[in-house]
Coordinates of C-alpha atoms and ligand atoms in Angstrom, one line a residue:
X1 CA -69.6 -14.1 -129.3
X2 CA -69.2 -10.6 -127.7
X3 CA -72.3 -9.8 -125.5
X4 CA -75.9 -10.7 -124.8
X5 CA -77.4 -7.8 -123.0
X6 CA -81.1 -8.6 -123.1
X7 CA -82.5 -11.3 -120.8
X8 CA -85.2 -11.6 -118.2
X9 CA -85.9 -13.2 -114.8
X10 CA -89.1 -14.8 -113.3
X11 CA -89.7 -11.5 -111.5
X12 CA -91.5 -10.2 -114.7
X13 CA -94.0 -13.0 -114.4
X14 CA -93.6 -14.1 -118.0
X15 CA -90.1 -15.5 -118.0
X16 CA -89.0 -18.9 -116.6
X17 CA -85.7 -20.2 -115.2
X18 CA -83.3 -19.0 -112.6
X19 CA -80.5 -16.5 -113.5
X20 CA -77.9 -19.3 -112.9
X21 CA -79.4 -21.3 -115.8
X22 CA -79.2 -18.3 -118.1
X23 CA -75.5 -17.8 -117.2
X24 CA -74.7 -21.4 -117.7
X25 CA -76.3 -21.3 -121.2
X26 CA -74.2 -18.2 -122.0
X27 CA -71.0 -19.9 -121.0
X28 CA -72.0 -23.0 -123.0
X29 CA -72.5 -20.8 -126.0
X30 CA -69.1 -19.0 -125.6
X31 CA -70.5 -15.6 -124.8
X32 CA -67.9 -13.4 -123.1
X33 CA -70.2 -11.0 -121.3
X34 CA -73.9 -10.9 -120.5
X35 CA -76.3 -8.6 -118.8
X36 CA -79.7 -9.1 -117.1
X37 CA -82.3 -6.5 -118.2
X38 CA -85.6 -7.4 -116.6
X39 CA -88.7 -5.3 -117.1
X40 CA -88.5 -2.3 -114.7
X41 CA -91.0 -1.3 -112.0
X42 CA -93.4 1.4 -113.2
X43 CA -96.2 3.4 -111.6
X44 CA -98.9 1.1 -110.2
X45 CA -101.4 1.7 -113.0
X46 CA -98.9 0.8 -115.8
X47 CA -98.8 -2.9 -116.8
X48 CA -98.2 -4.5 -113.3
X49 CA -98.7 -8.0 -114.7
X50 CA -95.6 -7.9 -116.9
X51 CA -93.0 -6.6 -114.4
X52 CA -91.5 -6.7 -110.9
X53 CA -93.2 -4.5 -108.3
X54 CA -91.0 -1.7 -106.9
X55 CA -90.7 -3.6 -103.6
X56 CA -89.3 -6.6 -105.5
X57 CA -86.5 -4.5 -107.0
X58 CA -84.0 -5.3 -104.2
X59 CA -84.5 -9.0 -104.9
X60 CA -83.7 -8.4 -108.6
X61 CA -80.5 -6.6 -107.7
X62 CA -79.6 -9.4 -105.2
X63 CA -80.2 -12.1 -107.8
X64 CA -77.9 -10.4 -110.3
X65 CA -75.2 -9.7 -107.7
X66 CA -75.4 -13.4 -106.6
X67 CA -74.6 -14.7 -110.1
X68 CA -71.9 -12.0 -110.5
X69 CA -70.2 -13.4 -107.4
X70 CA -70.8 -17.0 -108.2
X71 CA -69.5 -16.8 -111.8
X72 CA -66.7 -14.3 -111.2
X73 CA -63.7 -15.0 -113.5
X74 CA -65.8 -17.2 -115.8
X75 CA -68.1 -14.6 -117.4
X76 CA -68.7 -10.9 -116.9
X77 CA -72.3 -10.2 -115.8
X78 CA -73.7 -6.7 -116.1
X79 CA -76.6 -5.2 -114.1
X80 CA -79.1 -3.8 -116.5
X81 CA -82.8 -3.1 -116.8
X82 CA -85.3 -2.9 -119.7
X83 CA -87.2 0.3 -118.9
X84 CA -90.4 1.2 -120.7
X85 CA -90.8 4.6 -122.3
X86 CA -94.4 5.8 -121.9
X87 CA -95.4 9.5 -121.9
X88 CA -96.3 10.6 -118.4
X89 CA -94.0 8.2 -116.6
X90 CA -90.7 10.0 -117.4
X91 CA -90.3 11.4 -113.9
X92 CA -90.9 8.0 -112.3
X93 CA -88.4 6.3 -114.7
X94 CA -85.8 9.1 -114.2
X95 CA -86.0 8.7 -110.4
X96 CA -85.9 4.9 -110.7
X97 CA -82.9 4.7 -113.0
X98 CA -81.0 7.1 -110.7
X99 CA -81.9 4.9 -107.7
X100 CA -79.5 2.0 -108.5
X101 CA -76.0 1.6 -110.0
X102 CA -77.1 0.1 -113.4
X103 CA -74.6 -0.8 -116.1
X104 CA -77.1 0.1 -118.8
X105 CA -80.8 0.8 -119.4
X106 CA -82.6 -0.6 -122.5
X107 CA -85.4 1.8 -123.5
X108 CA -88.5 0.0 -125.0
X109 CA -91.8 1.2 -126.3
X110 CA -94.4 -1.5 -125.6
X111 CA -97.6 0.6 -125.6
X112 CA -99.3 2.9 -128.0
X113 CA -101.6 4.8 -125.6
X114 CA -103.3 2.1 -123.6
X115 CA -102.7 -0.6 -126.3
X116 CA -100.0 -3.1 -125.5
X117 CA -99.4 -3.7 -129.2
X118 CA -96.7 -6.5 -128.7
X119 CA -98.9 -8.5 -126.4
X120 CA -100.4 -11.7 -128.0
X121 CA -103.7 -11.1 -126.3
X122 CA -104.1 -7.6 -127.8
X123 CA -103.2 -8.5 -131.4
X124 CA -106.7 -7.6 -132.6
X125 CA -105.8 -4.0 -132.1
X126 CA -104.0 -4.2 -135.4
X127 CA -107.3 -4.6 -137.2
X128 CA -108.8 -1.5 -135.6
X129 CA -106.2 1.0 -136.9
X130 CA -104.4 2.0 -140.0
X131 CA -101.1 0.1 -140.1
X132 CA -99.0 3.0 -141.3
X133 CA -100.4 5.2 -138.5
X134 CA -99.4 2.5 -136.0
X135 CA -95.8 2.6 -137.2
X136 CA -95.7 6.4 -137.4
X137 CA -96.9 6.7 -133.9
X138 CA -94.5 4.1 -132.7
X139 CA -91.4 5.8 -134.2
X140 CA -92.6 9.1 -132.9
X141 CA -92.5 7.6 -129.4
X142 CA -89.0 6.2 -130.1
X143 CA -87.9 9.7 -130.9
X144 CA -89.4 11.1 -127.7
X145 CA -87.8 8.2 -125.8
X146 CA -84.4 9.2 -127.2
X147 CA -85.0 12.9 -126.4
X148 CA -85.5 12.1 -122.7
X149 CA -81.8 11.2 -122.4
X150 CA -82.8 8.6 -119.9
X151 CA -81.8 5.4 -121.8
X152 CA -78.6 3.8 -123.2
X153 CA -80.0 1.3 -125.7
X154 CA -83.0 1.4 -128.0
X155 CA -84.7 -2.0 -127.6
X156 CA -86.3 -4.0 -130.5
X157 CA -86.5 -1.1 -132.8
X158 CA -89.2 -2.3 -135.2
X159 CA -91.3 -4.2 -132.7
X160 CA -94.7 -3.5 -134.4
X161 CA -93.8 -6.1 -137.0
X162 CA -93.9 -8.8 -134.3
X163 CA -97.0 -10.6 -135.6
X164 CA -96.3 -10.0 -139.2
X165 CA -98.1 -6.7 -139.8
X166 CA -96.1 -4.7 -142.3
X167 CA -96.5 -1.0 -143.1
X168 CA -98.1 -0.3 -146.5
X169 CA -95.9 2.7 -147.2
X170 CA -92.2 3.3 -146.9
X171 CA -91.3 3.8 -143.2
X172 CA -87.7 4.5 -143.8
X173 CA -88.1 8.3 -143.4
X174 CA -89.6 7.8 -139.9
X175 CA -86.9 5.2 -139.1
X176 CA -84.2 7.6 -140.2
X177 CA -85.5 10.3 -137.9
X178 CA -85.6 7.7 -135.0
X179 CA -82.1 6.5 -135.7
X180 CA -80.7 10.1 -135.8
X181 CA -82.4 10.8 -132.5
X182 CA -80.9 7.7 -131.0
X183 CA -77.4 8.6 -132.3
X184 CA -77.7 12.2 -131.2
X185 CA -78.8 11.1 -127.7
X186 CA -75.6 9.1 -127.4
X187 CA -77.5 5.9 -127.4
X188 CA -77.0 2.7 -129.4
X189 CA -79.7 0.3 -130.7
X190 CA -79.8 -3.4 -130.2
X191 CA -79.9 -6.2 -132.7
X192 CA -82.4 -8.5 -130.9
X193 CA -82.7 -12.0 -132.1
X194 CA -86.1 -12.7 -130.4
X195 CA -88.0 -11.7 -133.5
X196 CA -86.8 -14.9 -135.1
X197 CA -88.9 -16.8 -132.5
X198 CA -92.0 -14.7 -133.1
X199 CA -94.6 -14.9 -136.0
X200 CA -92.6 -12.4 -138.1
X201 CA -89.6 -14.7 -138.0
X202 CA -87.1 -11.9 -138.4
X203 CA -84.5 -10.2 -136.3
X204 CA -85.3 -6.8 -134.8
X205 CA -84.6 -4.5 -136.5
X206 CA -84.8 -5.6 -140.2
X207 CA -81.7 -5.7 -142.4
X208 CA -82.5 -2.4 -144.2
X209 CA -82.7 -0.6 -140.8
X210 CA -79.4 -2.1 -139.7
X211 CA -77.8 -1.0 -142.9
X212 CA -79.2 2.6 -142.5
X213 CA -78.0 2.7 -138.9
X214 CA -74.5 1.7 -140.0
X215 CA -74.5 4.5 -142.6
X216 CA -75.7 7.0 -140.1
X217 CA -73.1 5.9 -137.6
X218 CA -75.4 4.6 -134.9
X219 CA -73.6 2.3 -132.5
X220 CA -75.1 -1.1 -131.8
X221 CA -75.2 -3.9 -129.2
X222 CA -76.7 -7.4 -129.1
X223 CA -79.4 -9.2 -127.2
X224 CA -81.5 -12.3 -127.3
X225 CA -84.4 -11.0 -125.2
X226 CA -84.3 -14.5 -123.6
X227 CA -87.4 -15.3 -121.4
X228 CA -86.1 -18.9 -121.0
X229 CA -82.5 -20.0 -120.5
X230 CA -82.3 -21.9 -123.7
X231 CA -82.7 -18.7 -125.7
X232 CA -79.6 -17.0 -124.4
X233 CA -77.3 -16.2 -127.3
X234 CA -79.7 -17.9 -129.7
X235 CA -79.2 -17.1 -133.4
X236 CA -76.3 -14.8 -132.7
X237 CA -74.5 -16.3 -135.7
X238 CA -77.2 -14.7 -137.8
X239 CA -77.0 -11.5 -135.9
X240 CA -73.3 -11.2 -136.4
X241 CA -73.6 -12.0 -140.2
X242 CA -76.3 -9.2 -140.4
X243 CA -74.0 -6.7 -138.6
X244 CA -70.9 -7.5 -140.6
X245 CA -72.8 -7.3 -143.9
X246 CA -74.1 -3.9 -142.8
X247 CA -70.5 -2.8 -142.2
X248 CA -70.3 -3.0 -138.4
X249 CA -67.0 -4.1 -137.0
X250 CA -67.7 -3.5 -133.3
X251 CA -70.5 -3.6 -130.7
X252 CA -70.9 -1.7 -127.5
X253 CA -70.4 -3.0 -124.0
X254 CA -71.5 -1.1 -120.9
X255 CA -70.2 -0.6 -117.5
X256 CA -71.8 2.0 -115.1
X257 CA -73.7 3.3 -118.1
X258 CA -70.5 4.1 -120.1
X259 CA -70.3 2.4 -123.5
X260 CA -67.0 0.9 -124.8
X261 CA -66.6 -0.6 -128.2
X262 CA -65.5 -4.3 -128.5
X263 CA -64.7 -6.0 -131.8
X264 CA -67.3 -8.2 -133.4
Ligands
ZN301 ZN1 -90.7 -9.6 -121.4
FE302 FE1 -89.4 -5.4 -124.7
FE303 FE1 -87.1 -7.9 -123.0
ZN304 ZN1 -87.9 -6.9 -124.8

């Protein structure tokens, strides 16, 4: 198994288990390289219950540095972050990402306006709006995210499907525009196995999106989005099959925000 670049820590208040446990699980699963990517600090008004506070950030870095030292020579551990994209917070995120020596930044859209559409407690929002307009708005934000040039990896690319809400019309034109924006920004996208553990029971993004991304030449990386140690590297056999069938032969690894391909 090449890499698992998407995992969290208790600092985000909705993940459990110490980083050591995540690392041990990765070693057990034969993963050569992992990265921590906990939810980034944001301005005070933005979703403080699902992320570390800015004053806790030094603890996050210390946690990651501690496992890097402790497991040196056994597994490579990268220092990443999952940073939200939300219009109006770009300057904050730019300053934050420049403030520490990250190996990579995953960019994620978790809100449409003030609606946290992937939060289980807000799922009734799907009944209030036209499903196609939800997807259109979402992919529009992904394009704006790519255009900021702030991020390295587009996270869980078709996240609005999480609870099983499917678009009524063909979203592939919007997906294609998003993939092209991601590629042209020098980013990659992630194949994220956590969707298999959600009501939709499907990898993010779906197979047709992975195939289109391969055709368009968008580089890819891999993540479990583990919020518990036992989910590290989970279902990566299925992720690798999906990638190979789409035509991928390599995934990206990152060091100091520079991507390097590594064979699948
Ligand atoms: Zn999370
Ligand atoms: Fe996320
Ligand atoms: Fe995540
Ligand atoms: Zn995530």
